[in-house]
Amino acid sequence: MRKFYKCKTALIVAAAFGLAACSDGKDGSDGEDGTSPLPPVVEATEITNVEMLSHTLEEGAVRFEFEVTNEEGLLVSGLEKVSAEVAELTDKGIARSRPDYEGTIAGGSANEATDGASLTMTENGRYEFLAPMPAVNAGTEGIIRIAVGGGENIAKSNYIVVDKSEGLHTTSTATCHGCHVDYAASKLKHPSYTAINTDGETDLVAGCMVCHGNVVRDDGGYARNSMQKIGHINHQKFEKDFEPANCYTCHAEPITKVSTIDTCTDCHEAAGVGTAAVAMTYSGFSESDDVRIFHKKVGERADIREQHYTTTSAPYIDSSLVWDDHETTGGWCTDIALFNTEGETDIQLNITQLYAAGTLTYAGAYIHAYDNDSIVGRPSPRDSGGVVNSQYVEKDDGSRGVCYVRLDGIDAGFANAGFTASSRVTFKQQDADGGYDGVSLTSYSDVVNSNEEVLQEYNRRHSVTLDSCTTCHNNETNYHKNGSYNDGGLGCVACHNNGQDRSSKNSAPGFGPMVHSMHWGVGSSAVTGEPNSATKLNAENCVACHADGIDLNAVPNQYMLSKAYNGGKDGVATSPITANCYACHNNVQALNHMISNGGELNLEVNKAGDWFTQGTSESCATCHAEGKSYGIDKYHVFDRKE
């Protein structure tokens, strides 16, 4: 079987036609011979590029034709090293046997030193490599991979997946790079083996499976660990809110074939989950089924999210409210409504009845002060002495009003701010604590002024994507206190924002700085005392969460309260870009650089005053905005690798 690569073949054909069309039958004139000088040829490279021309599967061998150029596009002569592998598609999946395997050999490998191999330069920069592989024939299917170079003068090329069978993978480079972003640039195992295809695009899974196929070494494969074992078992080690049985995270498409029951038992045994029923399920599996449906725990939670939504009304004043513990009447309120979308029309549900039935464990709301597209404060449901400052009002239509007495934090101190409301509604899951294990829905209201006039839609700057958190925290539950990972952690912003002075184990203030620190700063060890799994990923791969990049010029010039940076002692605030950068870059040199450019850390402020209206002095964006000479994009990755 001989395969040509159309893009290269088309250029060759076009060139041939072009020469014919330009010929007038004369061999030059005026002393010219009608030919152009040959392009230069080099014998060394810093980067080795390979253009595959064709490959042929033969009886006991694979024949490759390719062209080699250097980093400047010049043809390369003197190539001495080349290697190729074939991982064969067997009835147990992909396998490549080691030569000493005592059994039926699958696939094969060869390099320039293999008996019977030949590497020939057919013309400048073009080579033919005959790779003997006794187990291969014209009908062999699977994955074919090649790499050239690696001597003293010619750098080794990328591994190239020359060809692979259709429908070979149940996962993809894109799903792996959802977290790893660019495996080739990582510090994990074997990054140099990251392969590309003939179009130059990363083909991570196929490259890995040439060694880590579906079959392990003792059964005729190459490596001790199969690809599915690496994927399933290594990813059970995350500390927080990861569900290995959420197949949809890595397997975006239906899985309709499982080559070996080991795929199931490896994972079940590692997770400590009984395997007695696995054999029955496997034996009864039909290729019309989707294996992912057998792991329904996460699916049930996902269905709740899919089938429900909430609304939160703009804040309004209810003058009729009476407060047992306060010598005042009236208060600020917002109404929460819950809807079901399963039918042809959306149906409003009764929150009170769902509470009584145990379906819901929480339905609450906050009213926030809002300024400059930022949340800058809110009242507490109870004051420091335990006095109740809030109450629920159940409505006839099934909605719930959540109201706050007009005390400090909602009127006083925020006379010039707007008001918005956020709500959370949590569905109970079995007998677990809903605040952590429930399914929470969040929504925000329009912004109004003190006269209840709508000023704008809620529009707090949120520079992460909706699936930024759930790519890793995929079990559809909450982090804590009904704060969900969904929608980029938008529910967390109700408590973690500019104006809520959270300590977060003294890791970092606000939302962005806290997330940065909890993954890669001092907060990564704050919970268990040991760095968490996120620290194994490249922290500079910001695109994992910030898919649309970061515009430092768009960061509101507004302080955030920062007792987290002050040993838990309040009364201080930090400028916003400094707060975010210092969460990871927390050494003395980095802090001095920030301060010398106007950044402020733990500036004393009056929390009861209008601290949030005072502009900061930091000038970070002048040099570090994207596109600038020292832009953050020069040091952090904001583009996905294709």
XYZ file of C-alpha atoms in Angstrom:
642
model
C 0.000 0.000 0.000
C 1.566 3.306 -1.093
C 0.332 6.634 0.226
C 1.219 10.030 -1.222
C 0.743 13.358 0.520
C -1.393 15.489 -1.775
C -0.090 18.918 -0.781
C 3.477 17.991 -1.743
C 2.488 16.003 -4.822
C 0.389 18.904 -6.084
C 3.385 21.246 -5.875
C 5.546 18.816 -7.826
C 2.923 18.424 -10.556
C 2.307 22.164 -10.733
C 6.017 22.809 -11.072
C 6.268 20.322 -13.915
C 3.402 21.953 -15.805
C 4.865 25.370 -15.139
C 8.194 24.437 -16.710
C 6.475 22.997 -19.764
C 4.372 26.095 -20.256
C 7.408 28.409 -20.076
C 9.479 26.428 -22.593
C 9.709 27.872 -26.084
C 11.980 25.147 -27.409
C 15.151 27.237 -27.076
C 17.903 26.342 -24.653
C 18.604 29.898 -23.553
C 20.066 32.787 -25.552
C 22.782 35.382 -25.364
C 25.191 32.894 -23.828
C 22.765 31.619 -21.126
C 22.075 27.915 -20.789
C 18.404 28.359 -19.770
C 18.840 26.934 -16.286
C 18.745 28.533 -12.846
C 21.370 27.832 -10.162
C 20.542 24.977 -7.807
C 19.298 25.976 -4.342
C 21.923 25.833 -1.575
C 22.288 22.643 0.466
C 23.360 22.491 4.124
C 24.760 19.678 6.237
C 23.708 20.910 9.699
C 20.464 22.038 11.335
C 19.274 23.620 14.539
C 15.696 22.665 13.690
C 14.978 19.755 11.370
C 11.790 19.901 9.314
C 10.464 16.871 7.473
C 8.046 16.860 4.546
C 6.615 13.369 4.039
C 6.252 12.498 0.349
C 4.938 8.935 0.556
C 5.063 5.719 2.508
C 4.447 2.112 1.472
C 3.581 -0.909 3.593
C 5.299 -3.939 2.083
C 5.745 -7.550 3.077
C 8.079 -7.301 6.053
C 8.987 -3.637 5.641
C 7.836 -0.031 5.407
C 9.297 2.287 2.759
C 9.326 6.048 3.399
C 10.115 8.956 1.085
C 10.630 12.397 2.583
C 12.371 15.744 2.177
C 14.460 17.344 4.926
C 15.043 21.092 5.367
C 16.577 23.198 8.103
C 15.149 26.116 10.092
C 15.644 28.425 7.088
C 13.984 26.084 4.622
C 17.262 24.969 3.010
C 17.642 21.388 1.817
C 19.710 19.107 4.042
C 22.249 16.520 2.924
C 24.244 14.110 5.033
C 21.317 12.679 7.039
C 22.547 9.620 8.909
C 19.893 8.826 11.515
C 16.256 7.842 11.157
C 13.834 5.669 13.120
C 10.343 4.381 12.476
C 7.716 2.399 14.336
C 4.459 0.667 13.492
C 1.945 0.061 16.271
C -0.518 -2.474 14.950
C -4.262 -2.507 15.392
C -5.047 -5.978 16.790
C -8.203 -7.542 18.180
C -7.065 -6.245 21.604
C -6.377 -2.739 20.344
C -3.112 -1.010 19.482
C 0.056 -3.024 20.200
C 3.749 -2.832 19.352
C 5.739 -5.794 20.622
C 9.316 -5.735 21.796
C 11.575 -7.897 19.595
C 12.190 -10.400 22.399
C 8.496 -11.032 23.074
C 7.824 -14.781 23.118
C 4.589 -14.819 21.231
C 2.973 -13.340 18.154
C 4.766 -10.090 17.335
C 2.604 -7.063 16.570
C 3.951 -4.101 14.588
C 7.640 -3.349 14.697
C 10.415 -0.788 14.706
C 13.615 -0.074 12.803
C 16.365 2.496 12.463
C 19.290 3.056 10.117
C 21.354 0.410 11.963
C 18.750 -2.378 11.741
C 19.789 -5.389 9.634
C 18.427 -4.932 6.141
C 17.669 -1.224 6.609
C 18.800 1.380 4.092
C 18.795 5.179 4.111
C 19.481 6.693 0.684
C 19.564 10.313 -0.466
C 17.894 10.142 -3.879
C 18.559 13.806 -4.640
C 19.514 16.843 -2.602
C 17.429 16.894 0.566
C 15.282 13.901 -0.475
C 15.623 10.506 1.108
C 14.251 6.980 0.943
C 14.262 4.879 4.093
C 13.558 1.151 3.949
C 12.589 -0.007 7.455
C 12.533 -3.814 7.887
C 9.691 -4.980 10.136
C 9.010 -8.722 9.730
C 5.506 -8.624 11.264
C 4.259 -5.889 8.930
C 2.509 -6.495 5.621
C 0.499 -4.504 3.105
C -2.694 -5.014 5.099
C -1.352 -3.876 8.474
C -3.420 -1.163 10.151
C -2.603 1.028 13.139
C -0.181 3.919 13.705
C 2.973 4.629 11.686
C 5.528 7.031 13.170
C 8.910 8.339 12.017
C 11.629 10.727 13.253
C 14.832 11.779 11.475
C 18.112 13.302 12.603
C 19.714 13.289 16.012
C 23.404 13.109 15.195
C 26.052 15.715 15.975
C 25.159 17.998 13.073
C 21.498 17.383 12.315
C 19.013 17.954 15.127
C 16.347 15.351 15.709
C 13.000 16.215 14.185
C 9.622 15.958 15.860
C 8.135 12.516 15.902
C 5.709 12.433 12.982
C 2.549 10.334 12.806
C 2.675 9.401 9.147
C -0.609 7.527 9.125
C -3.186 6.002 11.472
C -6.424 4.070 11.157
C -9.734 5.872 11.345
C -11.606 5.887 14.656
C -8.549 4.761 16.564
C -8.862 7.022 19.617
C -11.578 7.621 22.168
C -9.911 10.816 23.320
C -7.976 13.586 21.561
C -5.119 16.047 21.724
C -7.644 18.801 22.426
C -9.014 17.130 25.558
C -5.504 16.391 26.869
C -4.399 19.934 26.142
C -7.428 21.241 27.985
C -5.234 20.962 31.092
C -1.749 20.323 29.743
C -2.063 23.048 27.047
C 1.201 22.047 25.326
C 2.553 18.725 26.511
C 5.750 19.140 24.497
C 6.660 22.175 26.634
C 5.838 20.491 29.938
C 8.095 18.988 32.582
C 6.161 15.733 32.726
C 7.294 12.380 31.362
C 8.569 12.116 27.779
C 7.584 15.570 26.458
C 10.060 15.139 23.570
C 7.968 12.234 22.273
C 5.032 14.539 21.542
C 4.216 13.851 17.900
C 2.860 15.929 15.057
C 0.950 14.806 11.978
C 1.982 15.424 8.370
C 0.285 18.834 8.469
C 2.406 19.905 11.435
C -0.445 19.698 13.977
C 0.125 18.074 17.359
C -1.142 14.492 17.525
C -0.400 13.768 21.162
C -2.518 10.653 21.691
C -1.343 8.810 18.585
C 2.297 9.591 19.360
C 1.945 8.256 22.901
C 0.108 5.127 21.809
C 2.972 3.976 19.601
C 4.579 2.840 22.871
C 1.684 3.020 25.325
C -0.925 1.190 23.268
C -3.920 -0.735 24.516
C -1.783 -3.839 25.151
C 0.840 -3.942 27.930
C 4.330 -5.462 27.642
C 3.614 -8.870 29.179
C 0.756 -9.389 26.728
C 2.693 -8.365 23.626
C 2.795 -4.579 23.931
C 5.774 -2.277 24.361
C 5.301 -0.472 27.694
C 4.270 -1.605 31.163
C 1.435 0.922 31.253
C -1.238 1.149 28.595
C -2.587 4.508 27.469
C -5.935 3.875 29.151
C -4.203 2.929 32.400
C -2.171 6.139 32.351
C -5.269 8.186 31.626
C -7.598 6.525 34.109
C -5.311 5.852 37.069
C -2.977 8.848 36.995
C -5.964 11.144 36.915
C -7.504 9.718 40.070
C -4.919 11.499 42.210
C -6.402 14.995 42.123
C -7.118 16.308 45.597
C -10.337 18.227 45.106
C -13.624 17.566 43.351
C -12.470 15.422 40.457
C -14.582 12.449 39.443
C -12.685 9.815 37.399
C -15.998 8.361 36.289
C -16.888 11.578 34.487
C -15.884 10.104 31.150
C -17.167 13.135 29.254
C -14.210 15.277 30.381
C -11.699 13.349 28.274
C -14.022 11.444 25.956
C -15.963 14.101 24.084
C -17.363 11.587 21.585
C -19.313 8.369 22.341
C -17.228 5.292 23.188
C -18.721 2.388 21.288
C -15.872 -0.106 21.485
C -13.710 -1.351 24.363
C -10.959 -3.682 23.136
C -10.180 -5.364 26.445
C -11.824 -5.723 29.833
C -8.528 -4.526 31.354
C -9.645 -1.037 30.394
C -12.440 -1.415 32.952
C -10.715 -3.437 35.667
C -7.551 -1.309 35.775
C -9.606 1.724 36.677
C -12.055 -0.002 39.016
C -9.319 -1.722 41.007
C -7.303 1.476 41.371
C -10.387 3.337 42.554
C -11.239 0.614 45.065
C -14.566 0.029 43.344
C -15.886 -3.524 43.156
C -15.272 -5.323 39.882
C -17.676 -8.233 40.269
C -20.293 -6.653 38.026
C -17.775 -5.320 35.517
C -17.384 -8.641 33.662
C -21.147 -8.976 33.243
C -21.441 -5.417 31.970
C -18.507 -5.907 29.594
C -19.817 -9.198 28.196
C -23.232 -7.653 27.596
C -21.855 -4.534 25.940
C -23.136 -3.824 22.448
C -21.254 -1.616 20.010
C -24.420 0.428 19.655
C -24.023 1.446 23.311
C -21.960 4.316 24.664
C -19.693 3.179 27.518
C -19.930 6.616 29.098
C -23.560 6.012 30.069
C -22.513 3.348 32.602
C -20.988 6.080 34.759
C -24.140 8.001 35.675
C -23.230 9.605 38.973
C -21.917 12.747 37.354
C -24.518 12.519 34.620
C -27.356 12.881 37.126
C -25.830 16.069 38.499
C -25.286 17.379 34.998
C -28.946 16.670 34.198
C -30.050 18.802 37.153
C -28.032 21.726 35.801
C -29.286 21.157 32.294
C -32.931 21.000 33.333
C -33.070 23.963 35.729
C -32.187 27.635 35.940
C -32.766 30.487 38.354
C -33.540 34.184 38.090
C -32.686 36.913 40.586
C -34.727 40.112 40.608
C -33.163 43.556 40.776
C -32.939 44.752 44.402
C -35.989 46.644 45.676
C -37.087 48.222 48.948
C -39.907 46.559 50.903
C -41.114 49.114 53.455
C -43.470 46.642 55.175
C -40.770 44.422 56.663
C -40.632 44.116 60.445
C -37.448 43.155 62.303
C -37.561 41.509 65.725
C -34.035 42.530 66.666
C -33.992 46.038 65.212
C -35.877 49.222 65.951
C -36.602 49.869 62.294
C -38.849 48.679 59.482
C -38.297 48.039 55.804
C -35.321 46.604 53.987
C -33.664 45.783 50.690
C -34.923 42.584 49.027
C -34.419 40.417 45.977
C -36.627 37.560 44.709
C -35.247 34.161 43.634
C -37.224 32.014 41.195
C -36.435 28.444 40.111
C -37.541 26.974 36.767
C -37.665 23.521 35.179
C -37.043 23.219 31.423
C -37.937 19.572 30.751
C -41.311 20.272 29.142
C -42.273 22.299 26.099
C -42.509 25.398 28.260
C -40.488 26.406 31.295
C -42.317 25.766 34.574
C -41.678 27.771 37.740
C -41.131 25.524 40.754
C -42.112 26.173 44.360
C -38.981 26.690 46.448
C -40.792 26.250 49.778
C -42.287 22.917 48.738
C -38.949 21.639 47.428
C -37.380 22.510 50.776
C -40.063 20.582 52.626
C -39.504 17.580 50.380
C -35.744 17.670 50.969
C -34.987 18.327 47.298
C -33.343 21.665 48.044
C -30.891 22.361 50.863
C -30.295 26.046 50.196
C -31.914 28.990 48.427
C -30.354 32.260 49.506
C -29.214 35.574 48.125
C -26.957 38.522 48.870
C -27.371 42.167 47.990
C -24.090 43.737 46.976
C -22.792 47.246 46.629
C -21.537 47.641 43.070
C -19.167 50.223 41.620
C -17.025 50.424 38.490
C -18.177 46.969 37.368
C -16.964 45.484 40.657
C -18.593 44.109 43.799
C -17.385 46.310 46.657
C -19.391 45.202 49.698
C -22.480 43.536 51.120
C -24.322 43.156 54.418
C -23.942 40.073 56.551
C -26.953 37.850 57.378
C -25.866 38.202 61.039
C -23.778 40.871 62.723
C -20.722 40.168 64.876
C -22.966 39.710 67.923
C -25.147 37.107 66.194
C -28.095 39.449 65.627
C -30.098 38.437 62.561
C -29.993 41.019 59.756
C -31.878 39.054 57.089
C -35.136 37.171 56.563
C -36.906 35.051 53.943
C -40.301 35.963 52.506
C -42.045 33.065 50.753
C -44.151 34.194 47.761
C -47.360 32.723 46.369
C -45.807 32.039 42.965
C -43.176 29.763 44.520
C -40.368 32.314 44.527
C -38.508 33.384 47.647
C -37.716 36.916 48.742
C -34.445 37.418 50.587
C -34.322 40.690 52.527
C -31.754 42.637 54.562
C -32.297 45.319 57.169
C -31.055 48.763 56.130
C -27.918 48.896 58.240
C -24.201 49.394 57.684
C -23.056 47.727 54.505
C -26.152 48.305 52.424
C -26.908 52.012 52.775
C -24.247 53.546 54.997
C -20.862 53.753 53.289
C -22.227 52.996 49.811
C -24.331 56.057 49.103
C -22.735 56.529 45.678
C -22.646 52.850 44.704
C -25.213 50.819 42.846
C -26.809 47.640 44.167
C -26.979 44.184 42.606
C -28.084 40.806 43.946
C -26.694 37.297 43.608
C -28.486 34.069 44.458
C -27.660 30.395 44.926
C -30.062 27.483 44.829
C -28.691 24.060 45.841
C -30.165 20.646 45.051
C -29.405 17.938 47.590
C -27.498 14.837 46.485
C -28.286 11.760 48.577
C -27.314 12.273 52.248
C -24.283 14.448 51.540
C -23.692 18.019 52.708
C -25.334 20.169 50.046
C -22.905 23.023 50.638
C -20.123 20.831 49.304
C -21.713 17.924 47.448
C -24.913 19.464 46.166
C -25.656 20.947 42.766
C -25.815 24.743 42.951
C -27.197 27.218 40.435
C -26.169 30.880 40.541
C -27.572 34.020 38.960
C -27.062 37.776 39.273
C -29.516 40.641 38.989
C -29.484 43.970 37.194
C -27.814 46.879 38.967
C -30.027 49.587 40.508
C -29.353 52.861 42.316
C -30.646 53.876 45.744
C -33.959 54.868 44.125
C -34.410 51.357 42.670
C -33.833 52.637 39.130
C -32.063 50.110 36.869
C -28.630 51.378 35.889
C -27.243 48.460 33.871
C -27.017 44.701 33.562
C -24.663 42.954 35.947
C -21.354 43.040 34.109
C -18.509 42.338 36.504
C -15.302 41.672 34.599
C -14.810 37.887 34.530
C -11.852 37.017 32.341
C -12.050 33.222 32.490
C -14.102 30.919 30.303
C -17.225 29.126 31.500
C -15.486 25.737 31.546
C -12.187 26.927 33.026
C -12.822 25.299 36.409
C -14.827 22.251 35.328
C -12.110 21.008 32.974
C -10.348 19.693 36.097
C -12.978 20.002 38.859
C -15.414 17.922 36.860
C -17.637 16.200 39.411
C -20.435 18.825 39.177
C -20.376 19.596 42.913
C -19.404 22.706 44.905
C -16.108 23.818 46.396
C -17.802 24.889 49.620
C -20.726 26.938 50.921
C -22.746 26.267 47.754
C -20.123 27.880 45.529
C -20.101 25.964 42.239
C -17.230 25.389 39.808
C -19.564 25.922 36.853
C -19.577 29.080 34.740
C -15.942 29.802 35.517
C -16.614 29.972 39.247
C -19.039 32.861 38.834
C -20.877 31.717 41.966
C -17.675 32.139 43.999
C -17.519 35.842 43.156
C -20.486 36.490 45.468
C -18.112 35.956 48.404
C -14.675 36.421 46.822
C -14.555 39.893 45.293
C -13.013 43.317 45.806
C -15.151 44.151 48.804
C -15.463 40.874 50.696
C -12.346 40.761 52.844
C -11.750 37.004 52.808
C -8.616 35.446 54.259
C -8.747 32.183 52.235
C -6.129 30.605 54.508
C -4.089 33.803 54.076
C -3.436 32.791 50.476
C -4.688 35.807 48.494
C -7.658 38.198 48.345
C -10.513 38.556 45.888
C -11.257 35.956 43.226
C -8.421 36.041 40.670
C -5.545 36.306 43.169
C -7.089 33.582 45.325
C -7.379 31.191 42.360
C -3.814 31.938 41.257
C -2.421 31.326 44.734
C -4.495 28.231 45.474
C -3.150 26.582 42.332
C 0.446 27.852 42.076
C 1.225 30.163 45.008
C 1.396 29.725 48.766
C -2.232 28.603 48.748
C -1.356 25.415 46.863
C -0.070 23.933 50.128
C -2.491 25.703 52.462
C -5.030 22.871 52.708
C -2.924 19.694 53.007
C 0.529 21.101 53.701
C 1.780 19.708 50.380
C 1.639 21.323 46.910
C -1.467 20.201 45.067
C -1.719 18.547 41.653
C -2.038 21.849 39.794
C 1.598 22.631 40.548
C 2.568 19.799 38.182
C 1.057 21.762 35.302
C 2.920 24.686 33.783
C 1.726 27.744 35.697
C 2.591 30.005 32.774
C -0.055 28.274 30.643
C -2.635 30.935 31.459
C -4.666 30.001 28.374
C -6.011 26.985 30.291
C -8.333 29.435 32.082
C -7.909 32.682 30.133
C -8.756 31.438 26.653
C -9.357 34.969 25.369
C -6.187 36.396 26.875
C -5.831 39.148 29.455
C -6.175 42.879 28.806
C -4.386 44.633 31.662
C -5.744 47.961 30.450
C -9.262 46.673 31.131
C -8.612 45.833 34.785
C -10.680 48.310 36.856
C -8.394 50.791 38.598
C -9.860 49.847 41.954
C -8.421 48.435 45.177
C -9.401 45.114 46.679
C -9.507 44.500 50.415
C -6.559 42.256 51.211
C -6.307 40.959 54.765
C -5.240 37.650 53.183
C -1.930 39.337 52.383
C -1.780 40.857 55.864
C -1.781 37.772 58.074
C -5.575 37.909 58.371
C -5.627 41.419 59.856
C -8.138 43.666 58.074
C -8.168 47.377 57.312
C -5.872 47.127 54.270
C -6.281 47.052 50.477
C -4.057 46.192 47.511
C -3.997 47.507 43.945
C -5.599 44.952 41.573
C -2.832 43.926 39.136
C -0.331 43.745 41.969
C -2.758 41.553 43.919
C -3.046 39.124 41.017
C 0.644 38.981 40.129
C 1.860 38.760 43.724
C -0.313 35.674 44.230
C 2.256 33.709 42.198
C 5.268 36.026 41.949
C 5.610 36.424 45.696
C 9.338 36.877 46.256
C 10.910 40.117 47.469
C 12.391 41.030 44.096
C 9.054 40.704 42.313
C 7.248 42.729 44.976
C 9.865 45.476 44.855
C 9.408 45.702 41.100
C 5.645 46.061 41.492
C 5.950 48.716 44.193
C 8.539 50.685 42.222
C 5.983 50.954 39.426
C 3.135 52.198 41.588
C 1.783 48.910 42.904
C 0.472 48.983 46.458
C 0.326 46.095 48.889
C -1.764 46.341 52.068
C -2.401 50.086 51.979
C -4.352 51.112 55.096
C -7.965 52.043 54.273
C -11.199 52.821 56.062
C -13.459 49.874 55.247
C -16.528 51.894 56.263
C -15.595 54.697 53.853
C -15.451 55.073 50.108
C -12.116 53.259 49.633
C -13.455 51.670 46.462
C -13.748 55.019 44.646
C -10.078 55.920 45.056
C -7.881 55.224 42.044
C -4.631 53.318 42.455
C -1.174 54.401 41.274
C 0.048 51.189 39.659
C 1.270 51.478 36.070
C 1.786 47.788 35.297
C -0.092 47.912 31.977
C 2.338 50.499 30.575
C 4.957 47.806 30.036
C 3.133 44.536 30.644
C -0.120 44.798 28.673
C -0.367 42.271 25.852
C 1.585 43.361 22.796
C 3.952 45.627 24.716
C 7.732 45.091 24.772
C 7.467 43.304 28.123
C 3.861 42.176 27.730
C 2.650 39.314 29.886
C 2.097 37.362 26.677
C 5.892 37.247 26.267
C 6.201 35.242 29.482
C 2.832 33.491 29.741
C 1.008 31.331 27.195
C -2.295 32.774 25.971
C -2.578 30.859 22.689
C -3.514 27.211 22.396
C -1.103 25.030 20.476
C -2.726 23.805 17.297
